[in-house]
Short mmCIF file of C-alpha atoms in Angstrom, two decimals:
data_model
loop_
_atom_site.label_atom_id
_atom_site.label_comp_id
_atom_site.label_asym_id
_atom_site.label_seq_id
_atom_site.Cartn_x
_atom_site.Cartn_y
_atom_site.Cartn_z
CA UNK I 776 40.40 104.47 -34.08
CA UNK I 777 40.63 102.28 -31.21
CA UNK I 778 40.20 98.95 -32.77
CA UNK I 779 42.89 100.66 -35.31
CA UNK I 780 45.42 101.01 -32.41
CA UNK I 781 44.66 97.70 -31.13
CA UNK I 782 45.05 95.73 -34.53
CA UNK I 783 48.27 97.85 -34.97
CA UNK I 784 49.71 96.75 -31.33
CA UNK I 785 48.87 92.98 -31.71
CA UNK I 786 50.59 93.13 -35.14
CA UNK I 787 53.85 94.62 -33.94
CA UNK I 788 53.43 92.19 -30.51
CA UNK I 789 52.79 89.30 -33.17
CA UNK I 790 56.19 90.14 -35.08
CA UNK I 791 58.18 90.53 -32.11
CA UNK I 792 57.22 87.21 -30.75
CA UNK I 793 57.68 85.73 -34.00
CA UNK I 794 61.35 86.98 -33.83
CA UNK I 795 61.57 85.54 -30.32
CA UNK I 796 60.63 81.87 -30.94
CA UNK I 797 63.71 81.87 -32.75
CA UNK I 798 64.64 80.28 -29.49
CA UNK I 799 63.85 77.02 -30.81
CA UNK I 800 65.65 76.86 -34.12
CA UNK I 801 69.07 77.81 -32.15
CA UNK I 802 70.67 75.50 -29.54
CA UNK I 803 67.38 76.85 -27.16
CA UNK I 804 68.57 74.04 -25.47
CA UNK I 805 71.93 75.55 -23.39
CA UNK I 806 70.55 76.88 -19.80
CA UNK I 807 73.30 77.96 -17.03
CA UNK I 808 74.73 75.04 -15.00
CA UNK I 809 72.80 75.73 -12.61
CA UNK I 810 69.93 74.90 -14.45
CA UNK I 811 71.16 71.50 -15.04
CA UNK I 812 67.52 70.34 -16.18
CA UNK I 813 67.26 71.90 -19.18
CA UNK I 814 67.80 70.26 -22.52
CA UNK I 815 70.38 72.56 -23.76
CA UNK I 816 73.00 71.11 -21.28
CA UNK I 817 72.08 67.67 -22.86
CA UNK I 818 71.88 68.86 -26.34
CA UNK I 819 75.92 70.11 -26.21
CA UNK I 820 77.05 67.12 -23.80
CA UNK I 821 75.73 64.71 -26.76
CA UNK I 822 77.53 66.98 -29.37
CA UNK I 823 80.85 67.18 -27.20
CA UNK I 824 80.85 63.44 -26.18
CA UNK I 825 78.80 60.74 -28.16
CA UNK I 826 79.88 60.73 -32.10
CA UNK I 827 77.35 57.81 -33.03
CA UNK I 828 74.13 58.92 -34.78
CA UNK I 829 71.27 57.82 -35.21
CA UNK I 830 70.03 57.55 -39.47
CA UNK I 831 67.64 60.02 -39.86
CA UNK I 832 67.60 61.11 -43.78
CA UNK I 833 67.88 65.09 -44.60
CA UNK I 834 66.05 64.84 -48.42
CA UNK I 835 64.94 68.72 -47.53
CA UNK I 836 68.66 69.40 -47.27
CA UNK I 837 68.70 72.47 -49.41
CA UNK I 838 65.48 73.59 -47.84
CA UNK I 839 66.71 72.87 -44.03
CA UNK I 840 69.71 74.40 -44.71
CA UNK I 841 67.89 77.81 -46.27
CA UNK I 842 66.05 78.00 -43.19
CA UNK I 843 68.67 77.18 -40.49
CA UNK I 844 70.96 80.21 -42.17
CA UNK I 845 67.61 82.44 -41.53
CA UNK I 846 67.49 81.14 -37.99
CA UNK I 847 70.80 82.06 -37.50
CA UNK I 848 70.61 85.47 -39.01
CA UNK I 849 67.78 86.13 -36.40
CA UNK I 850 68.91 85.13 -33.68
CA UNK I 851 72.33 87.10 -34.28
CA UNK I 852 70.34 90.33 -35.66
CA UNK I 853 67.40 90.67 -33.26
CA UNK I 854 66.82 87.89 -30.37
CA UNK I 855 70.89 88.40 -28.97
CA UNK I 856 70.31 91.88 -28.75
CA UNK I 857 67.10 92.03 -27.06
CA UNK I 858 68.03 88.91 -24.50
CA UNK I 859 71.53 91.04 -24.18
CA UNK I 860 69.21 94.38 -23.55
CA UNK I 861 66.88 92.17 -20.87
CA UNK I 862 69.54 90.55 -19.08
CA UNK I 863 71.15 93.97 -18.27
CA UNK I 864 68.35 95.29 -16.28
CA UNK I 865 67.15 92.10 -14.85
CA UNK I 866 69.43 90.31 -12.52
CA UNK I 867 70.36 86.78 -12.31
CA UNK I 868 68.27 85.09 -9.31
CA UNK I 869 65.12 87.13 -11.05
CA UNK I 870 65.99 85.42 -14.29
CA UNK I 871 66.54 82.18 -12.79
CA UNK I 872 63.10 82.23 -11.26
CA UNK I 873 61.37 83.28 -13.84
CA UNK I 874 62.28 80.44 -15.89
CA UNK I 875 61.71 77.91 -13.56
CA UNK I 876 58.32 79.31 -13.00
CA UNK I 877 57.99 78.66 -16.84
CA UNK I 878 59.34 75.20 -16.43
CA UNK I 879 57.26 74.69 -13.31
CA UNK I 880 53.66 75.86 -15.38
CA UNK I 881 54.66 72.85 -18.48
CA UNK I 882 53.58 70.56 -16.04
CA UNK I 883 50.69 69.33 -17.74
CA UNK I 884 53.27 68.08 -20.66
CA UNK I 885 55.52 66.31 -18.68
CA UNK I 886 52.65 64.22 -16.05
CA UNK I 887 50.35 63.23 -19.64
CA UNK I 888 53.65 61.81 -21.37
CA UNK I 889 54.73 59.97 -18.32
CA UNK I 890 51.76 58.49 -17.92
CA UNK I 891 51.51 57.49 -21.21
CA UNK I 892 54.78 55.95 -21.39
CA UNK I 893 53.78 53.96 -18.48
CA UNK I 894 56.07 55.66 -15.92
CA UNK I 895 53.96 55.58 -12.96
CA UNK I 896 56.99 56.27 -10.31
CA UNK I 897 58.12 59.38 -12.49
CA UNK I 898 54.58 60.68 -13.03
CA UNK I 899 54.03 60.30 -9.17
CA UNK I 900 57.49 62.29 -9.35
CA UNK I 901 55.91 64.90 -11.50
CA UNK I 902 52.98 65.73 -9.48
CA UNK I 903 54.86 65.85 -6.06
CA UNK I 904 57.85 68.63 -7.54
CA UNK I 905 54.51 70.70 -9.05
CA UNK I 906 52.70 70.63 -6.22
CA UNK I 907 56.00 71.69 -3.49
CA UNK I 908 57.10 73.95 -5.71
CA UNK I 909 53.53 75.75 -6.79
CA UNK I 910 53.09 75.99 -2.80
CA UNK I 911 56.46 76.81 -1.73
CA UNK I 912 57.45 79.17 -4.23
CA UNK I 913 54.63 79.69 -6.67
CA UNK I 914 57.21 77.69 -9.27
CA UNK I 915 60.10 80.58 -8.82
CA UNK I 916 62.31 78.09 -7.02
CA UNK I 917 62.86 74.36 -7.07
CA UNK I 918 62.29 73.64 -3.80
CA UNK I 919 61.33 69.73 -4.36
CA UNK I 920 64.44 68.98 -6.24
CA UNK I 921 66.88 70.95 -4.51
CA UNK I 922 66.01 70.36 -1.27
CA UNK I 923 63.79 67.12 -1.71
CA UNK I 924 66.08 64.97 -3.95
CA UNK I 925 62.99 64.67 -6.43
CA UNK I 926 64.35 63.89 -10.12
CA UNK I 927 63.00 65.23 -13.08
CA UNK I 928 61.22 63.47 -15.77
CA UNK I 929 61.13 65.36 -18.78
CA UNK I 930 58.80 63.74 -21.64
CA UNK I 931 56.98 65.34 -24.16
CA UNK I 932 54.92 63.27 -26.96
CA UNK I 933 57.36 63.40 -29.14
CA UNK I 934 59.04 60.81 -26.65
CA UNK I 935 56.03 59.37 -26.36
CA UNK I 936 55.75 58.44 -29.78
CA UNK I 937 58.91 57.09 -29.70
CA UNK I 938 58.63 54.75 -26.85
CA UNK I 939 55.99 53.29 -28.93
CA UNK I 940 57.90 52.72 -31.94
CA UNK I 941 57.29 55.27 -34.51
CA UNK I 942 60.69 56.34 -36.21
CA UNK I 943 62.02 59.88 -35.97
CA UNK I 944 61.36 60.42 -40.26
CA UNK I 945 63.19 62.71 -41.45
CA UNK I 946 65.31 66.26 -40.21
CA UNK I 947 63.48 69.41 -40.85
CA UNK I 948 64.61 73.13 -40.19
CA UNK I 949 61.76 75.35 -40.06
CA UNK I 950 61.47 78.88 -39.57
CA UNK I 951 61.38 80.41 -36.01
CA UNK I 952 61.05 76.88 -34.75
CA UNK I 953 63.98 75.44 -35.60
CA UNK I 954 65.17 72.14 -36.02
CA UNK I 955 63.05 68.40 -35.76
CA UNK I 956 62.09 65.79 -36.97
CA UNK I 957 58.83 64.54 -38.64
CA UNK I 958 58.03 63.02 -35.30
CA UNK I 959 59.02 65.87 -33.25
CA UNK I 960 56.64 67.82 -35.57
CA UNK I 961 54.03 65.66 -34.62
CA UNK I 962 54.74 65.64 -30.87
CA UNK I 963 55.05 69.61 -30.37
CA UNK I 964 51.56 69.94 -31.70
CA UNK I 965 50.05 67.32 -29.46
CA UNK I 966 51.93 69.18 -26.64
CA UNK I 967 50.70 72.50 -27.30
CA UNK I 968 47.21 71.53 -26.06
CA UNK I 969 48.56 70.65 -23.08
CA UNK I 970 50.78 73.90 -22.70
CA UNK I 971 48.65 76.34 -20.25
CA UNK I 972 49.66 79.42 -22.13
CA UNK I 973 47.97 78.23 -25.20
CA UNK I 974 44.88 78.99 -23.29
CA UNK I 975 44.76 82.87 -22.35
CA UNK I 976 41.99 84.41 -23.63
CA UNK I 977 44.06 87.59 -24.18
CA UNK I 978 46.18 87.74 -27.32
CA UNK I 979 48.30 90.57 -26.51
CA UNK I 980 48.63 88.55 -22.62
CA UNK I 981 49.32 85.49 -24.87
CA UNK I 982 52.12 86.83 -26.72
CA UNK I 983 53.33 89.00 -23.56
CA UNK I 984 53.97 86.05 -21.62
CA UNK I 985 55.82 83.82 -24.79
CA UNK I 986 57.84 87.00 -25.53
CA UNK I 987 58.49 86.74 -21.42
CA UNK I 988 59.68 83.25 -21.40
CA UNK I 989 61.80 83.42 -24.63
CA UNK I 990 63.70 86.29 -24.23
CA UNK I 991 64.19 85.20 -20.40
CA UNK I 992 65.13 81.79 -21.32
CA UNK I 993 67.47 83.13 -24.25
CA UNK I 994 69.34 85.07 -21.61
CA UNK I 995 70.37 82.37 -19.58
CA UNK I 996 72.24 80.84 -22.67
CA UNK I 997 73.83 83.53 -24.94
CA UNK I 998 77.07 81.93 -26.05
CA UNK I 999 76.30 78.04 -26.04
CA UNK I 1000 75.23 78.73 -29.82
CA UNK I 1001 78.35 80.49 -30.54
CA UNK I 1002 80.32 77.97 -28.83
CA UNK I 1003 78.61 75.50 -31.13
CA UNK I 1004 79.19 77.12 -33.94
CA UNK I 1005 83.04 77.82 -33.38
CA UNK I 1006 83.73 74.68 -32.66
CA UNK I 1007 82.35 73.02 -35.50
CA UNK I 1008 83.49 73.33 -39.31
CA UNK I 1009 79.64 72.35 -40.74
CA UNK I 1010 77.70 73.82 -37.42
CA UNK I 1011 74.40 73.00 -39.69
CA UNK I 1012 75.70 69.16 -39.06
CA UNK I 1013 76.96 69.83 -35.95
CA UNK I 1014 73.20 71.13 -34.96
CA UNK I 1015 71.31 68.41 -36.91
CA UNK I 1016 73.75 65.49 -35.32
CA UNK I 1017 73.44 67.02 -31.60
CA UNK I 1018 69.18 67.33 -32.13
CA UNK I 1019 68.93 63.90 -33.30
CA UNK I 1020 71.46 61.81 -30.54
CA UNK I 1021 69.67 64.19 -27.82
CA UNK I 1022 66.22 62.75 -28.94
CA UNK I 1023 67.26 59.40 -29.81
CA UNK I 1024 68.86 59.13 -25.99
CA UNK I 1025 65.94 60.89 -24.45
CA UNK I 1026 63.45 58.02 -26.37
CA UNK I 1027 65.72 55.31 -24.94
CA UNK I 1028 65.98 56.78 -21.44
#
């Protein structure tokens, strides 16, 4: 009977989650001003102020846009109203900590892709801000770029690949995670050994924490989506044009 329960709660934790990673497909890109780091700030400055974009073919096009329509329908029918639910209860400087802890524990992600992009000044960058703000604050505040003047470098293999030459392929939409490109696929599975959470023993921990961090991060950007998606007659191209400058300008950086 016990294993019974068990099975039964991982399944239901394992559903949720899978609702919440929905984060991705969306513009999970949009934090709060304040969190001027994130890469939803960048996503909607490319989409509000560069119109030249990169070639990067759509042949799944019926798929992609299947998929993006079932991203949409989840995030509007089940991650909105939980992140709506959360941020009630939980109060602004809580959520904003909480997510930079998040930010603070991808460390790993962001020091490997430096260094293999040859950025020795911006990994050295990398390791200082972790290491202030793991002391300071335990990652719940950004003490070495707020009050240090340390920059962020945010690279993930994806990037990586990039800065090497290999061509973004083509646009894919997939299900809870959104949209990418064949590169991008490529990249987010490299990353996810380097990704700390990926490595708690404890399934129903594992899934706590992701469930933590999505519906935390989704908080801090209801209404960027919509904004998108107002302001744009085809917000499926409106989407697939702001993901692809955003990564072509991040490559280039």
């Amino acid at each position: 009977m016990e294993r019974q329960q068990k099975m039964l709660c991982c399944t239901g934790v394992g559903i949720v989650v899978s609702l919440l990673v929905l984060i991705c497909s969306l513009p999970a890109m949009a934090d709060e001003r304040q969190l001027s780091y994130s890469e939803a700030d960048d996503l909607f400055a490319e989409y509000e102020a560069d119109d030249r974009q990169p070639a990067v073919p759509d042949p799944l096009y019926w798929f992609n846009y299947s998929m993006y329509h079932f991203n949409d329908k989840l995030y509007f029918w089940g991650l909105k109203p939980l992140a709506q639910g959360y941020k009630i209860v939980a109060p602004p400087v809580l959520r904003r900590g909480i997510h930079n802890f998040f930010y603070n524990a991808l460390f790993p992600v962001r020091f490997v892709n430096n260094l293999l992009q040859g950025k020795i000044t911006s990994t050295g960058n990398e390791f200082s801000i972790f290491m202030i703000n793991t002391m300071g604050s335990l990652g719940f505040a950004r003490i070495a770029q707020d009050e240090h003047g340390f920059k962020d470098s945010r690279e993930d293999l994806g990037q990586t690949l990039g800065s090497y030459g290999v061509g973004q392929g083509f646009y894919l939409v997939l299900p809870f995670l959104g949209p990418c490109t064949l590169r991008d696929v490529a990249g987010k599975a490299g990353d996810y050994f380097l990704n700390p959470t990926g490595y708690i023993d404890s399934t129903e921990v594992r899934m706590g924490v992701t469930a933590l961090d999505v519906v935390n991060g989704t908080s801090l950007r209801i209404g960027d989506y919509e904004a998108l998606k107002e302001a744009s007659f085809d917000p499926y191209i409106a989407l697939k044009d702001a993901y692809v400058q955003l990564r072509q300008n991040q490559v280039e950086q």
